[in-house]
């Protein structure tokens, strides 16, 4: 199974600032996904980030707020821009399972608190 | 993807089997049933998946009804470490965009 490292694991930020979350995978993967989990809620897909193409955003999420980079097959970043307290969530990176039965592998997430 | 319905919560005694139901009455013929769980403060973890036949692996068993409108995840001998939120997801085999519902919060008690 893929090993996913997310940085930072947690952060406390001030309103109006931006935070970039990094996702590093130990193997090359085509598909990467970014999810958000608001407090007490289930996971919601933000966007799909495939290497070599622009990220595809789900309804309710826009590039200006959540710009994503995917420079190569093992790395991606998600930026949460102009943060407000409503952005306080866990942000999770996930990657395709490849030949394994697991559809997606998930990182342990970034716990973000916005004051 | 077909909508799935799960009970919001259930308790289970340690050492006993935990049977988690999932309703997916609108599932299409080529949608698989996937189960994931999320232990507190961790990312979701794959458990098992199936199409028609019952499946078993080292973690759990999956029983799918003949009409495929519902399924049951069975944890054969629940431990305290199985306390988690369990998600049942219907998904086409070549689709990777998992759509998580509310899931079932399972609490295993000593």
JSON list of C-alpha atoms in Angstrom, two decimals:
[
{"chain": "A", "resi": 1, "resn": "UNK", "atom": "CA", "xyz": [0.00, 0.00, 0.00]},
{"chain": "A", "resi": 2, "resn": "UNK", "atom": "CA", "xyz": [1.07, 3.58, -0.61]},
{"chain": "A", "resi": 3, "resn": "UNK", "atom": "CA", "xyz": [2.54, 5.64, 2.20]},
{"chain": "A", "resi": 4, "resn": "UNK", "atom": "CA", "xyz": [1.29, 9.20, 2.29]},
{"chain": "A", "resi": 5, "resn": "UNK", "atom": "CA", "xyz": [2.91, 11.99, 4.26]},
{"chain": "A", "resi": 6, "resn": "UNK", "atom": "CA", "xyz": [1.05, 15.20, 4.86]},
{"chain": "A", "resi": 7, "resn": "UNK", "atom": "CA", "xyz": [2.59, 18.36, 6.22]},
{"chain": "A", "resi": 8, "resn": "UNK", "atom": "CA", "xyz": [1.81, 20.06, 8.45]},
{"chain": "A", "resi": 9, "resn": "UNK", "atom": "CA", "xyz": [-0.11, 17.57, 10.58]},
{"chain": "A", "resi": 10, "resn": "UNK", "atom": "CA", "xyz": [-1.83, 20.44, 12.33]},
{"chain": "A", "resi": 11, "resn": "UNK", "atom": "CA", "xyz": [-1.73, 24.23, 12.36]},
{"chain": "A", "resi": 12, "resn": "UNK", "atom": "CA", "xyz": [-3.45, 27.18, 13.94]},
{"chain": "A", "resi": 13, "resn": "UNK", "atom": "CA", "xyz": [-3.78, 30.15, 11.61]},
{"chain": "A", "resi": 14, "resn": "UNK", "atom": "CA", "xyz": [-5.08, 33.66, 11.71]},
{"chain": "A", "resi": 15, "resn": "UNK", "atom": "CA", "xyz": [-8.06, 34.73, 9.69]},
{"chain": "A", "resi": 16, "resn": "UNK", "atom": "CA", "xyz": [-7.16, 36.23, 6.32]},
{"chain": "A", "resi": 17, "resn": "UNK", "atom": "CA", "xyz": [-3.94, 34.26, 5.92]},
{"chain": "A", "resi": 18, "resn": "UNK", "atom": "CA", "xyz": [-3.25, 31.27, 3.66]},
{"chain": "A", "resi": 19, "resn": "UNK", "atom": "CA", "xyz": [-1.87, 27.83, 4.40]},
{"chain": "A", "resi": 20, "resn": "UNK", "atom": "CA", "xyz": [-0.31, 25.40, 1.96]},
{"chain": "A", "resi": 21, "resn": "UNK", "atom": "CA", "xyz": [-0.64, 21.71, 2.77]},
{"chain": "A", "resi": 22, "resn": "UNK", "atom": "CA", "xyz": [1.82, 19.28, 1.22]},
{"chain": "A", "resi": 23, "resn": "UNK", "atom": "CA", "xyz": [1.12, 15.69, 0.26]},
{"chain": "A", "resi": 24, "resn": "UNK", "atom": "CA", "xyz": [4.02, 13.37, -0.54]},
{"chain": "A", "resi": 25, "resn": "UNK", "atom": "CA", "xyz": [3.53, 9.79, -1.73]},
{"chain": "A", "resi": 26, "resn": "UNK", "atom": "CA", "xyz": [6.18, 7.08, -1.71]},
{"chain": "A", "resi": 27, "resn": "UNK", "atom": "CA", "xyz": [5.22, 5.82, -5.17]},
{"chain": "A", "resi": 28, "resn": "UNK", "atom": "CA", "xyz": [4.11, 7.32, -8.45]},
{"chain": "A", "resi": 29, "resn": "UNK", "atom": "CA", "xyz": [0.36, 7.74, -8.74]},
{"chain": "A", "resi": 30, "resn": "UNK", "atom": "CA", "xyz": [-1.77, 9.26, -11.45]},
{"chain": "A", "resi": 31, "resn": "UNK", "atom": "CA", "xyz": [-4.74, 10.32, -9.38]},
{"chain": "A", "resi": 32, "resn": "UNK", "atom": "CA", "xyz": [-4.68, 12.32, -6.18]},
{"chain": "A", "resi": 33, "resn": "UNK", "atom": "CA", "xyz": [-7.68, 13.63, -4.33]},
{"chain": "A", "resi": 34, "resn": "UNK", "atom": "CA", "xyz": [-8.16, 16.28, -1.69]},
{"chain": "A", "resi": 35, "resn": "UNK", "atom": "CA", "xyz": [-10.94, 15.92, 0.88]},
{"chain": "A", "resi": 36, "resn": "UNK", "atom": "CA", "xyz": [-12.21, 18.16, 3.65]},
{"chain": "A", "resi": 37, "resn": "UNK", "atom": "CA", "xyz": [-13.76, 16.97, 6.88]},
{"chain": "A", "resi": 38, "resn": "UNK", "atom": "CA", "xyz": [-15.45, 19.68, 8.89]},
{"chain": "A", "resi": 39, "resn": "UNK", "atom": "CA", "xyz": [-15.88, 19.15, 12.64]},
{"chain": "A", "resi": 40, "resn": "UNK", "atom": "CA", "xyz": [-18.31, 16.33, 13.34]},
{"chain": "A", "resi": 41, "resn": "UNK", "atom": "CA", "xyz": [-19.00, 15.82, 9.66]},
{"chain": "A", "resi": 42, "resn": "UNK", "atom": "CA", "xyz": [-18.18, 13.26, 7.01]},
{"chain": "A", "resi": 43, "resn": "UNK", "atom": "CA", "xyz": [-15.61, 13.69, 4.27]},
{"chain": "A", "resi": 44, "resn": "UNK", "atom": "CA", "xyz": [-16.31, 15.91, 1.27]},
{"chain": "A", "resi": 45, "resn": "UNK", "atom": "CA", "xyz": [-14.28, 15.77, -1.93]},
{"chain": "A", "resi": 46, "resn": "UNK", "atom": "CA", "xyz": [-12.72, 19.11, -2.81]},
{"chain": "A", "resi": 47, "resn": "UNK", "atom": "CA", "xyz": [-10.94, 18.29, -6.04]},
{"chain": "A", "resi": 48, "resn": "UNK", "atom": "CA", "xyz": [-9.16, 15.72, -8.15]},
{"chain": "A", "resi": 49, "resn": "UNK", "atom": "CA", "xyz": [-5.53, 16.48, -8.99]},
{"chain": "A", "resi": 50, "resn": "UNK", "atom": "CA", "xyz": [-4.09, 14.47, -11.85]},
{"chain": "A", "resi": 51, "resn": "UNK", "atom": "CA", "xyz": [-0.54, 15.10, -12.95]},
{"chain": "A", "resi": 52, "resn": "UNK", "atom": "CA", "xyz": [-0.31, 16.99, -16.22]},
{"chain": "A", "resi": 53, "resn": "UNK", "atom": "CA", "xyz": [-3.73, 18.58, -16.05]},
{"chain": "A", "resi": 54, "resn": "UNK", "atom": "CA", "xyz": [-5.58, 21.24, -14.14]},
{"chain": "A", "resi": 55, "resn": "UNK", "atom": "CA", "xyz": [-7.30, 20.16, -10.95]},
{"chain": "A", "resi": 56, "resn": "UNK", "atom": "CA", "xyz": [-10.99, 19.40, -11.27]},
{"chain": "A", "resi": 57, "resn": "UNK", "atom": "CA", "xyz": [-13.10, 20.94, -8.50]},
{"chain": "A", "resi": 58, "resn": "UNK", "atom": "CA", "xyz": [-16.34, 19.62, -7.06]},
{"chain": "A", "resi": 59, "resn": "UNK", "atom": "CA", "xyz": [-19.41, 21.74, -6.73]},
{"chain": "A", "resi": 60, "resn": "UNK", "atom": "CA", "xyz": [-18.98, 24.34, -4.02]},
{"chain": "A", "resi": 61, "resn": "UNK", "atom": "CA", "xyz": [-15.20, 24.51, -4.27]},
{"chain": "A", "resi": 62, "resn": "UNK", "atom": "CA", "xyz": [-13.29, 27.00, -6.44]},
{"chain": "A", "resi": 63, "resn": "UNK", "atom": "CA", "xyz": [-9.70, 27.35, -7.52]},
{"chain": "A", "resi": 64, "resn": "UNK", "atom": "CA", "xyz": [-9.31, 30.84, -6.08]},
{"chain": "A", "resi": 65, "resn": "UNK", "atom": "CA", "xyz": [-10.08, 29.53, -2.60]},
{"chain": "A", "resi": 66, "resn": "UNK", "atom": "CA", "xyz": [-8.34, 26.15, -2.88]},
{"chain": "A", "resi": 67, "resn": "UNK", "atom": "CA", "xyz": [-5.55, 26.34, -5.46]},
{"chain": "A", "resi": 68, "resn": "UNK", "atom": "CA", "xyz": [-3.88, 22.98, -6.07]},
{"chain": "A", "resi": 69, "resn": "UNK", "atom": "CA", "xyz": [-0.55, 22.12, -7.59]},
{"chain": "A", "resi": 70, "resn": "UNK", "atom": "CA", "xyz": [0.51, 18.73, -8.95]},
{"chain": "A", "resi": 71, "resn": "UNK", "atom": "CA", "xyz": [4.05, 19.12, -10.24]},
{"chain": "A", "resi": 72, "resn": "UNK", "atom": "CA", "xyz": [4.88, 15.41, -10.47]},
{"chain": "A", "resi": 73, "resn": "UNK", "atom": "CA", "xyz": [3.55, 11.92, -9.83]},
{"chain": "A", "resi": 74, "resn": "UNK", "atom": "CA", "xyz": [4.45, 11.83, -6.14]},
{"chain": "A", "resi": 75, "resn": "UNK", "atom": "CA", "xyz": [3.58, 15.29, -4.83]},
{"chain": "A", "resi": 76, "resn": "UNK", "atom": "CA", "xyz": [0.71, 17.74, -4.54]},
{"chain": "A", "resi": 77, "resn": "UNK", "atom": "CA", "xyz": [-0.17, 20.82, -2.56]},
{"chain": "A", "resi": 78, "resn": "UNK", "atom": "CA", "xyz": [-3.48, 22.30, -1.50]},
{"chain": "A", "resi": 79, "resn": "UNK", "atom": "CA", "xyz": [-3.63, 25.93, -0.42]},
{"chain": "A", "resi": 80, "resn": "UNK", "atom": "CA", "xyz": [-6.44, 27.21, 1.73]},
{"chain": "A", "resi": 81, "resn": "UNK", "atom": "CA", "xyz": [-6.58, 30.92, 0.86]},
{"chain": "A", "resi": 82, "resn": "UNK", "atom": "CA", "xyz": [-7.85, 33.92, 2.77]},
{"chain": "A", "resi": 83, "resn": "UNK", "atom": "CA", "xyz": [-8.91, 31.71, 5.63]},
{"chain": "A", "resi": 84, "resn": "UNK", "atom": "CA", "xyz": [-11.89, 32.23, 7.88]},
{"chain": "A", "resi": 85, "resn": "UNK", "atom": "CA", "xyz": [-12.98, 30.23, 10.95]},
{"chain": "A", "resi": 86, "resn": "UNK", "atom": "CA", "xyz": [-15.35, 28.28, 8.68]},
{"chain": "A", "resi": 87, "resn": "UNK", "atom": "CA", "xyz": [-12.27, 26.75, 7.03]},
{"chain": "A", "resi": 88, "resn": "UNK", "atom": "CA", "xyz": [-11.37, 24.99, 10.27]},
{"chain": "A", "resi": 89, "resn": "UNK", "atom": "CA", "xyz": [-11.36, 21.34, 9.20]},
{"chain": "A", "resi": 90, "resn": "UNK", "atom": "CA", "xyz": [-9.25, 18.30, 8.62]},
{"chain": "A", "resi": 91, "resn": "UNK", "atom": "CA", "xyz": [-7.85, 18.28, 5.10]},
{"chain": "A", "resi": 92, "resn": "UNK", "atom": "CA", "xyz": [-6.94, 14.86, 3.72]},
{"chain": "A", "resi": 93, "resn": "UNK", "atom": "CA", "xyz": [-4.92, 13.82, 0.74]},
{"chain": "A", "resi": 94, "resn": "UNK", "atom": "CA", "xyz": [-5.69, 10.49, -0.90]},
{"chain": "A", "resi": 95, "resn": "UNK", "atom": "CA", "xyz": [-4.28, 8.53, -3.82]},
{"chain": "A", "resi": 96, "resn": "UNK", "atom": "CA", "xyz": [-5.46, 5.73, -6.03]},
{"chain": "A", "resi": 97, "resn": "UNK", "atom": "CA", "xyz": [-4.87, 2.22, -4.79]},
{"chain": "A", "resi": 98, "resn": "UNK", "atom": "CA", "xyz": [-3.44, 1.04, -8.08]},
{"chain": "A", "resi": 99, "resn": "UNK", "atom": "CA", "xyz": [-3.47, -2.70, -8.37]},
{"chain": "A", "resi": 100, "resn": "UNK", "atom": "CA", "xyz": [-4.56, -3.27, -4.82]},
{"chain": "A", "resi": 101, "resn": "UNK", "atom": "CA", "xyz": [-8.19, -3.72, -3.79]},
{"chain": "A", "resi": 102, "resn": "UNK", "atom": "CA", "xyz": [-8.16, -0.43, -1.97]},
{"chain": "A", "resi": 103, "resn": "UNK", "atom": "CA", "xyz": [-9.74, 2.23, -4.11]},
{"chain": "A", "resi": 104, "resn": "UNK", "atom": "CA", "xyz": [-8.03, 5.03, -2.27]},
{"chain": "A", "resi": 105, "resn": "UNK", "atom": "CA", "xyz": [-5.30, 5.33, 0.32]},
{"chain": "A", "resi": 106, "resn": "UNK", "atom": "CA", "xyz": [-5.63, 8.21, 2.71]},
{"chain": "A", "resi": 107, "resn": "UNK", "atom": "CA", "xyz": [-3.09, 10.24, 4.57]},
{"chain": "A", "resi": 108, "resn": "UNK", "atom": "CA", "xyz": [-3.65, 11.04, 8.22]},
{"chain": "A", "resi": 109, "resn": "UNK", "atom": "CA", "xyz": [-4.70, 14.57, 7.37]},
{"chain": "A", "resi": 110, "resn": "UNK", "atom": "CA", "xyz": [-3.95, 18.14, 8.37]},
{"chain": "A", "resi": 111, "resn": "UNK", "atom": "CA", "xyz": [-5.91, 19.52, 11.30]},
{"chain": "A", "resi": 112, "resn": "UNK", "atom": "CA", "xyz": [-6.46, 23.22, 10.59]},
{"chain": "A", "resi": 113, "resn": "UNK", "atom": "CA", "xyz": [-7.87, 25.68, 13.10]},
{"chain": "A", "resi": 114, "resn": "UNK", "atom": "CA", "xyz": [-8.53, 29.26, 12.02]},
{"chain": "A", "resi": 115, "resn": "UNK", "atom": "CA", "xyz": [-8.89, 31.90, 14.69]},
{"chain": "B", "resi": 1, "resn": "UNK", "atom": "CA", "xyz": [-23.33, 6.58, -7.55]},
{"chain": "B", "resi": 2, "resn": "UNK", "atom": "CA", "xyz": [-26.17, 4.92, -5.70]},
{"chain": "B", "resi": 3, "resn": "UNK", "atom": "CA", "xyz": [-27.18, 6.40, -2.36]},
{"chain": "B", "resi": 4, "resn": "UNK", "atom": "CA", "xyz": [-26.50, 4.26, 0.69]},
{"chain": "B", "resi": 5, "resn": "UNK", "atom": "CA", "xyz": [-28.30, 4.37, 4.03]},
{"chain": "B", "resi": 6, "resn": "UNK", "atom": "CA", "xyz": [-26.76, 3.27, 7.33]},
{"chain": "B", "resi": 7, "resn": "UNK", "atom": "CA", "xyz": [-27.92, 3.48, 10.95]},
{"chain": "B", "resi": 8, "resn": "UNK", "atom": "CA", "xyz": [-26.24, 6.43, 12.64]},
{"chain": "B", "resi": 9, "resn": "UNK", "atom": "CA", "xyz": [-24.81, 4.44, 15.53]},
{"chain": "B", "resi": 10, "resn": "UNK", "atom": "CA", "xyz": [-24.55, 1.07, 17.17]},
{"chain": "B", "resi": 11, "resn": "UNK", "atom": "CA", "xyz": [-22.93, -0.49, 20.21]},
{"chain": "B", "resi": 12, "resn": "UNK", "atom": "CA", "xyz": [-21.18, -3.81, 20.30]},
{"chain": "B", "resi": 13, "resn": "UNK", "atom": "CA", "xyz": [-19.71, -5.93, 23.06]},
{"chain": "B", "resi": 14, "resn": "UNK", "atom": "CA", "xyz": [-16.03, -6.74, 22.87]},
{"chain": "B", "resi": 15, "resn": "UNK", "atom": "CA", "xyz": [-15.43, -10.22, 21.54]},
{"chain": "B", "resi": 16, "resn": "UNK", "atom": "CA", "xyz": [-18.83, -10.48, 19.92]},
{"chain": "B", "resi": 17, "resn": "UNK", "atom": "CA", "xyz": [-19.63, -10.18, 16.24]},
{"chain": "B", "resi": 18, "resn": "UNK", "atom": "CA", "xyz": [-20.66, -6.75, 15.00]},
{"chain": "B", "resi": 19, "resn": "UNK", "atom": "CA", "xyz": [-23.14, -6.72, 12.13]},
{"chain": "B", "resi": 20, "resn": "UNK", "atom": "CA", "xyz": [-23.34, -3.41, 10.29]},
{"chain": "B", "resi": 21, "resn": "UNK", "atom": "CA", "xyz": [-26.21, -3.03, 7.83]},
{"chain": "B", "resi": 22, "resn": "UNK", "atom": "CA", "xyz": [-26.25, -0.89, 4.71]},
{"chain": "B", "resi": 23, "resn": "UNK", "atom": "CA", "xyz": [-29.14, -0.23, 2.39]},
{"chain": "B", "resi": 24, "resn": "UNK", "atom": "CA", "xyz": [-28.43, 0.51, -1.29]},
{"chain": "B", "resi": 25, "resn": "UNK", "atom": "CA", "xyz": [-31.73, -0.18, -2.99]},
{"chain": "B", "resi": 26, "resn": "UNK", "atom": "CA", "xyz": [-30.90, 1.85, -6.11]},
{"chain": "B", "resi": 27, "resn": "UNK", "atom": "CA", "xyz": [-27.52, 0.27, -6.76]},
{"chain": "B", "resi": 28, "resn": "UNK", "atom": "CA", "xyz": [-26.82, -0.47, -10.40]},
{"chain": "B", "resi": 29, "resn": "UNK", "atom": "CA", "xyz": [-25.60, -3.79, -11.71]},
{"chain": "B", "resi": 30, "resn": "UNK", "atom": "CA", "xyz": [-22.02, -2.65, -12.13]},
{"chain": "B", "resi": 31, "resn": "UNK", "atom": "CA", "xyz": [-21.61, -0.77, -8.86]},
{"chain": "B", "resi": 32, "resn": "UNK", "atom": "CA", "xyz": [-19.55, -2.37, -6.17]},
{"chain": "B", "resi": 33, "resn": "UNK", "atom": "CA", "xyz": [-20.14, -2.03, -2.44]},
{"chain": "B", "resi": 34, "resn": "UNK", "atom": "CA", "xyz": [-17.09, -0.69, -0.62]},
{"chain": "B", "resi": 35, "resn": "UNK", "atom": "CA", "xyz": [-16.61, -0.41, 3.13]},
{"chain": "B", "resi": 36, "resn": "UNK", "atom": "CA", "xyz": [-14.20, 1.96, 4.81]},
{"chain": "B", "resi": 37, "resn": "UNK", "atom": "CA", "xyz": [-13.74, 2.93, 8.41]},
{"chain": "B", "resi": 38, "resn": "UNK", "atom": "CA", "xyz": [-12.31, 5.99, 10.08]},
{"chain": "B", "resi": 39, "resn": "UNK", "atom": "CA", "xyz": [-10.78, 5.69, 13.49]},
{"chain": "B", "resi": 40, "resn": "UNK", "atom": "CA", "xyz": [-10.69, 8.96, 15.37]},
{"chain": "B", "resi": 41, "resn": "UNK", "atom": "CA", "xyz": [-8.07, 11.41, 14.08]},
{"chain": "B", "resi": 42, "resn": "UNK", "atom": "CA", "xyz": [-6.99, 9.12, 11.25]},
{"chain": "B", "resi": 43, "resn": "UNK", "atom": "CA", "xyz": [-7.70, 8.95, 7.52]},
{"chain": "B", "resi": 44, "resn": "UNK", "atom": "CA", "xyz": [-10.25, 6.41, 6.29]},
{"chain": "B", "resi": 45, "resn": "UNK", "atom": "CA", "xyz": [-9.06, 2.83, 5.96]},
{"chain": "B", "resi": 46, "resn": "UNK", "atom": "CA", "xyz": [-10.26, 0.30, 3.39]},
{"chain": "B", "resi": 47, "resn": "UNK", "atom": "CA", "xyz": [-11.98, -2.77, 4.81]},
{"chain": "B", "resi": 48, "resn": "UNK", "atom": "CA", "xyz": [-13.53, -4.82, 2.04]},
{"chain": "B", "resi": 49, "resn": "UNK", "atom": "CA", "xyz": [-15.55, -4.63, -1.14]},
{"chain": "B", "resi": 50, "resn": "UNK", "atom": "CA", "xyz": [-17.82, -6.87, -3.22]},
{"chain": "B", "resi": 51, "resn": "UNK", "atom": "CA", "xyz": [-20.14, -7.01, -6.19]},
{"chain": "B", "resi": 52, "resn": "UNK", "atom": "CA", "xyz": [-22.44, -10.00, -5.86]},
{"chain": "B", "resi": 53, "resn": "UNK", "atom": "CA", "xyz": [-20.76, -12.74, -3.92]},
{"chain": "B", "resi": 54, "resn": "UNK", "atom": "CA", "xyz": [-20.04, -12.74, -0.23]},
{"chain": "B", "resi": 55, "resn": "UNK", "atom": "CA", "xyz": [-16.47, -11.75, 0.54]},
{"chain": "B", "resi": 56, "resn": "UNK", "atom": "CA", "xyz": [-14.14, -12.38, 3.46]},
{"chain": "B", "resi": 57, "resn": "UNK", "atom": "CA", "xyz": [-10.71, -11.10, 4.31]},
{"chain": "B", "resi": 58, "resn": "UNK", "atom": "CA", "xyz": [-8.60, -10.82, 7.42]},
{"chain": "B", "resi": 59, "resn": "UNK", "atom": "CA", "xyz": [-10.58, -7.86, 8.69]},
{"chain": "B", "resi": 60, "resn": "UNK", "atom": "CA", "xyz": [-14.21, -8.64, 7.97]},
{"chain": "B", "resi": 61, "resn": "UNK", "atom": "CA", "xyz": [-16.87, -10.41, 5.96]},
{"chain": "B", "resi": 62, "resn": "UNK", "atom": "CA", "xyz": [-19.28, -8.81, 3.54]},
{"chain": "B", "resi": 63, "resn": "UNK", "atom": "CA", "xyz": [-22.67, -10.35, 2.94]},
{"chain": "B", "resi": 64, "resn": "UNK", "atom": "CA", "xyz": [-24.61, -8.99, -0.05]},
{"chain": "B", "resi": 65, "resn": "UNK", "atom": "CA", "xyz": [-28.25, -9.95, -0.54]},
{"chain": "B", "resi": 66, "resn": "UNK", "atom": "CA", "xyz": [-29.20, -11.72, -3.72]},
{"chain": "B", "resi": 67, "resn": "UNK", "atom": "CA", "xyz": [-31.08, -8.69, -5.04]},
{"chain": "B", "resi": 68, "resn": "UNK", "atom": "CA", "xyz": [-28.06, -6.52, -4.08]},
{"chain": "B", "resi": 69, "resn": "UNK", "atom": "CA", "xyz": [-30.29, -3.96, -2.40]},
{"chain": "B", "resi": 70, "resn": "UNK", "atom": "CA", "xyz": [-28.58, -4.31, 0.93]},
{"chain": "B", "resi": 71, "resn": "UNK", "atom": "CA", "xyz": [-25.46, -5.67, 2.53]},
{"chain": "B", "resi": 72, "resn": "UNK", "atom": "CA", "xyz": [-23.99, -6.39, 5.95]},
{"chain": "B", "resi": 73, "resn": "UNK", "atom": "CA", "xyz": [-20.45, -5.91, 7.12]},
{"chain": "B", "resi": 74, "resn": "UNK", "atom": "CA", "xyz": [-19.49, -8.40, 9.80]},
{"chain": "B", "resi": 75, "resn": "UNK", "atom": "CA", "xyz": [-16.62, -7.86, 12.21]},
{"chain": "B", "resi": 76, "resn": "UNK", "atom": "CA", "xyz": [-16.35, -11.38, 13.60]},
{"chain": "B", "resi": 77, "resn": "UNK", "atom": "CA", "xyz": [-14.76, -10.63, 16.96]},
{"chain": "B", "resi": 78, "resn": "UNK", "atom": "CA", "xyz": [-14.97, -6.94, 17.72]},
{"chain": "B", "resi": 79, "resn": "UNK", "atom": "CA", "xyz": [-12.21, -5.37, 19.77]},
{"chain": "B", "resi": 80, "resn": "UNK", "atom": "CA", "xyz": [-11.97, -1.96, 21.37]},
{"chain": "B", "resi": 81, "resn": "UNK", "atom": "CA", "xyz": [-9.76, -0.89, 18.47]},
{"chain": "B", "resi": 82, "resn": "UNK", "atom": "CA", "xyz": [-12.68, -1.44, 16.09]},
{"chain": "B", "resi": 83, "resn": "UNK", "atom": "CA", "xyz": [-14.42, 1.60, 17.54]},
{"chain": "B", "resi": 84, "resn": "UNK", "atom": "CA", "xyz": [-14.75, 3.86, 14.50]},
{"chain": "B", "resi": 85, "resn": "UNK", "atom": "CA", "xyz": [-17.10, 5.37, 11.95]},
{"chain": "B", "resi": 86, "resn": "UNK", "atom": "CA", "xyz": [-17.90, 2.82, 9.24]},
{"chain": "B", "resi": 87, "resn": "UNK", "atom": "CA", "xyz": [-18.82, 3.96, 5.74]},
{"chain": "B", "resi": 88, "resn": "UNK", "atom": "CA", "xyz": [-20.68, 1.95, 3.10]},
{"chain": "B", "resi": 89, "resn": "UNK", "atom": "CA", "xyz": [-20.14, 3.31, -0.42]},
{"chain": "B", "resi": 90, "resn": "UNK", "atom": "CA", "xyz": [-21.51, 2.22, -3.78]},
{"chain": "B", "resi": 91, "resn": "UNK", "atom": "CA", "xyz": [-19.05, 2.81, -6.59]},
{"chain": "B", "resi": 92, "resn": "UNK", "atom": "CA", "xyz": [-18.37, 1.87, -10.16]},
{"chain": "B", "resi": 93, "resn": "UNK", "atom": "CA", "xyz": [-15.25, -0.23, -10.46]},
{"chain": "B", "resi": 94, "resn": "UNK", "atom": "CA", "xyz": [-13.39, 2.28, -12.64]},
{"chain": "B", "resi": 95, "resn": "UNK", "atom": "CA", "xyz": [-14.39, 5.24, -10.47]},
{"chain": "B", "resi": 96, "resn": "UNK", "atom": "CA", "xyz": [-12.15, 6.50, -7.70]},
{"chain": "B", "resi": 97, "resn": "UNK", "atom": "CA", "xyz": [-14.18, 9.40, -6.34]},
{"chain": "B", "resi": 98, "resn": "UNK", "atom": "CA", "xyz": [-15.43, 8.04, -3.05]},
{"chain": "B", "resi": 99, "resn": "UNK", "atom": "CA", "xyz": [-18.55, 9.78, -1.78]},
{"chain": "B", "resi": 100, "resn": "UNK", "atom": "CA", "xyz": [-18.81, 9.46, 1.99]},
{"chain": "B", "resi": 101, "resn": "UNK", "atom": "CA", "xyz": [-22.18, 9.57, 3.71]},
{"chain": "B", "resi": 102, "resn": "UNK", "atom": "CA", "xyz": [-22.71, 9.96, 7.43]},
{"chain": "B", "resi": 103, "resn": "UNK", "atom": "CA", "xyz": [-21.69, 6.39, 8.18]},
{"chain": "B", "resi": 104, "resn": "UNK", "atom": "CA", "xyz": [-22.34, 4.32, 11.30]},
{"chain": "B", "resi": 105, "resn": "UNK", "atom": "CA", "xyz": [-20.52, 5.19, 14.49]},
{"chain": "B", "resi": 106, "resn": "UNK", "atom": "CA", "xyz": [-19.64, 1.86, 16.09]},
{"chain": "B", "resi": 107, "resn": "UNK", "atom": "CA", "xyz": [-18.67, 1.81, 19.73]},
{"chain": "B", "resi": 108, "resn": "UNK", "atom": "CA", "xyz": [-17.19, -1.42, 21.05]},
{"chain": "B", "resi": 109, "resn": "UNK", "atom": "CA", "xyz": [-17.59, -1.73, 24.81]},
{"chain": "B", "resi": 110, "resn": "UNK", "atom": "CA", "xyz": [-15.60, -3.91, 27.17]}
]
